[in-house]
Coordinates of C-alpha atoms in Angstrom, one line a residue:
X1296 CA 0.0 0.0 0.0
X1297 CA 1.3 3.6 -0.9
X1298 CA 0.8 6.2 1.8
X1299 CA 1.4 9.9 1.3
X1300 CA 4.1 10.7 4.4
X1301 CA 3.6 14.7 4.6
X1302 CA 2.2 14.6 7.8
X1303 CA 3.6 11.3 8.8
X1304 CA 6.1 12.8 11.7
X1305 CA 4.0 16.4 11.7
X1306 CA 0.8 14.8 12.9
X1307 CA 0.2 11.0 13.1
X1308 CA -3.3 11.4 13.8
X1309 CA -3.8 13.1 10.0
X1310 CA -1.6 10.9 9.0
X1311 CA -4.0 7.9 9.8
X1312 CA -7.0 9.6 8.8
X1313 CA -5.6 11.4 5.6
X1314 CA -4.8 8.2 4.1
X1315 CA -7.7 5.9 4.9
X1316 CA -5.8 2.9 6.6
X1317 CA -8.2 -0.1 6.7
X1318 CA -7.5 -2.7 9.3
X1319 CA -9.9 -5.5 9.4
X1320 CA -8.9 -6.1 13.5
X1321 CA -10.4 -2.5 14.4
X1322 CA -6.3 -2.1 15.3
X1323 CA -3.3 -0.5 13.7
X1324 CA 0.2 -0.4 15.3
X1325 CA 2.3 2.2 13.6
X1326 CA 6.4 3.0 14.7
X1327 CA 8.1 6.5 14.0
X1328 CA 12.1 6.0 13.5
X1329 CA 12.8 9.4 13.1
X1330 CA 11.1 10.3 16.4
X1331 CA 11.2 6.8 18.1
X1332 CA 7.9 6.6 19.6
X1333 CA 5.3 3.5 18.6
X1334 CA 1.8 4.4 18.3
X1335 CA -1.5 2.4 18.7
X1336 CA -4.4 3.5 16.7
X1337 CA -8.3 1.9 17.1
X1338 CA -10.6 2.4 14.9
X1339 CA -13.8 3.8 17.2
X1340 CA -15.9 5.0 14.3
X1341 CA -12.9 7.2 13.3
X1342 CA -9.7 6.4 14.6
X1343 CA -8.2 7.4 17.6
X1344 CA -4.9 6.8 19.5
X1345 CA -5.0 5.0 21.9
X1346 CA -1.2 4.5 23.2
X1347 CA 1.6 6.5 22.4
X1348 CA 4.9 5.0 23.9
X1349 CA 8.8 5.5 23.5
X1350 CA 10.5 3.0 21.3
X1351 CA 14.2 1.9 21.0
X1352 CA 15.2 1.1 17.4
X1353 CA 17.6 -0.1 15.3
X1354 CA 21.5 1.7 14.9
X1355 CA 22.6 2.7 11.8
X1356 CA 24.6 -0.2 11.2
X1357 CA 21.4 -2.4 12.1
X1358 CA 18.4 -0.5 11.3
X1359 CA 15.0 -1.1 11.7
X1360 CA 13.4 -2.0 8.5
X1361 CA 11.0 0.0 7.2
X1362 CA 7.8 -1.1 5.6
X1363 CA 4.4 -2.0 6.0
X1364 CA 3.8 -5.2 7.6
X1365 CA 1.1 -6.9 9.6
X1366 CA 1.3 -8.5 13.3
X1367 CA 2.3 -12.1 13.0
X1368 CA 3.6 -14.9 15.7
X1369 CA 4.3 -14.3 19.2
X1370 CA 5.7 -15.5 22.0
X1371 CA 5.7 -15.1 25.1
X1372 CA 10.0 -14.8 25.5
X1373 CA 13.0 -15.2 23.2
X1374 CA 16.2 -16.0 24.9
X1375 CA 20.0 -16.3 24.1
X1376 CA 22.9 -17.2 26.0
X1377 CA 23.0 -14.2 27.5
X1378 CA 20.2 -12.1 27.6
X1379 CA 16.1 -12.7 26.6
X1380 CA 13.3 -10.6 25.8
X1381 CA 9.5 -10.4 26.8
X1382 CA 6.4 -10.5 25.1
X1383 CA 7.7 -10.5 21.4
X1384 CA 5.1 -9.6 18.4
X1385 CA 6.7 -10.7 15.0
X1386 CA 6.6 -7.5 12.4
X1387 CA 8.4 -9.6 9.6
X1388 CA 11.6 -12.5 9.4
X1389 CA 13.8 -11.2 12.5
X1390 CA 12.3 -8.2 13.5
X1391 CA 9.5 -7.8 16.6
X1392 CA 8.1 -5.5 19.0
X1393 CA 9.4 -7.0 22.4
X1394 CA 10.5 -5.7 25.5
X1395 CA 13.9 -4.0 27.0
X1396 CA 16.5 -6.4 27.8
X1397 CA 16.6 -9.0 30.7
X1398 CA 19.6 -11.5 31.2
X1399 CA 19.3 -15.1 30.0
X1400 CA 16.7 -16.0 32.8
X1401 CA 14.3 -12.9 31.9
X1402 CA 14.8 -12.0 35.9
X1403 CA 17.1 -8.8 36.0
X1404 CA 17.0 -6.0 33.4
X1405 CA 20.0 -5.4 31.4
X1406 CA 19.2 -2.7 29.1
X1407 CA 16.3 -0.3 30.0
X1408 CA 17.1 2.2 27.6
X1409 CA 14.2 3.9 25.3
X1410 CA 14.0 6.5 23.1
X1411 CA 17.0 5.7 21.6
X1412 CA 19.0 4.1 18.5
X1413 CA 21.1 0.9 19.6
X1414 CA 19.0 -2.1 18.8
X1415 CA 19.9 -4.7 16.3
X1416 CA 16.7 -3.9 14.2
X1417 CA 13.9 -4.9 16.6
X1418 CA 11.5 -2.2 18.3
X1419 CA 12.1 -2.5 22.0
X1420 CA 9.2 -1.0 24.2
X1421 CA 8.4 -0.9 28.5
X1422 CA 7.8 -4.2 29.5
X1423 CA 4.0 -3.1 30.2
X1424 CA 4.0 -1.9 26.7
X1425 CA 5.1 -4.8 25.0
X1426 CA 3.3 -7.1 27.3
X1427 CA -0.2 -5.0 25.9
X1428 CA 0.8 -5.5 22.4
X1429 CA 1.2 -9.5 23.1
X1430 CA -2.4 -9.2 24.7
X1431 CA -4.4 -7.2 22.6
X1432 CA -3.4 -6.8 19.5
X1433 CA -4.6 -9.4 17.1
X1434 CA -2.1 -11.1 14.5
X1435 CA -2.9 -9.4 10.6
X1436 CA -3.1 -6.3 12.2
X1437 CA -1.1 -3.6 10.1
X1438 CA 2.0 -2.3 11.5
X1439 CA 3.9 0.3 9.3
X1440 CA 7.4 1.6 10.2
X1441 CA 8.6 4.9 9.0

């Protein structure tokens, strides 16, 4: 789908409504690099934010892809050696909404920081943010990254 982008880090909002978005779960998830905030959109008649929440994305030498995608698997934690994530919501092959960092046992945080560019693609929200996502919003939900 081709969106106009004027208003697209001006006014979100516009940007939603100026360019018709359809989603057939009443949702839409949409993720501003340039700004690094994530926003949540329902469609109430019109549609309306709902969340607007700081997002860590990808560094330069790792970026966040951008696109337009739609909610797929999730799971409930994705670990490594070292560290592991909560609440992960697949966007497309590698890259997901999750949460900041824990270690290996998803017990003690590692990396809290938000609002910022040092992930290795993914979009990394508050654990409470992440954790809604997982809960609420419904896979083939449109997500578009910009």
């Amino acid at each position: 789908m081709a969106y106009n982008y004027d208003k697209f880090d001006i006014n979100m909002t516009e940007f939603v409504r100026d360019n018709n978005i359809q989603s057939s779960t009443g949702y839409l998830l949409i993720t501003s690099l340039k700004d690094k905030f994530t926003y949540v959109y329902e469609y109430k008649n019109k549609w309306e934010l709902e969340y607007k929440w700081s997002s860590t994305v990808g560094k330069t030498s790792t970026p966040t892809i951008k696109g337009v995608f739609s909610v797929g698997t999730k799971y409930p934690d994705i670990g490594g050696d070292t560290s592991s994530v909560k609440y992960a919501t697949n966007i497309v092959d590698d890259y997901y909404y999750h949460s900041i960092i824990y270690d290996a046992q998803g017990l003690t945080i590692k990396d809290d920081r938000l609002g910022v560019e040092i992930s290795h693609g993914c979009i990394r929200l508050a654990t409470s943010s992440a954790k809604w996502i997982y809960d609420n919003i419904p896979e083939r939900t449109p997500i578009i990254i910009n």
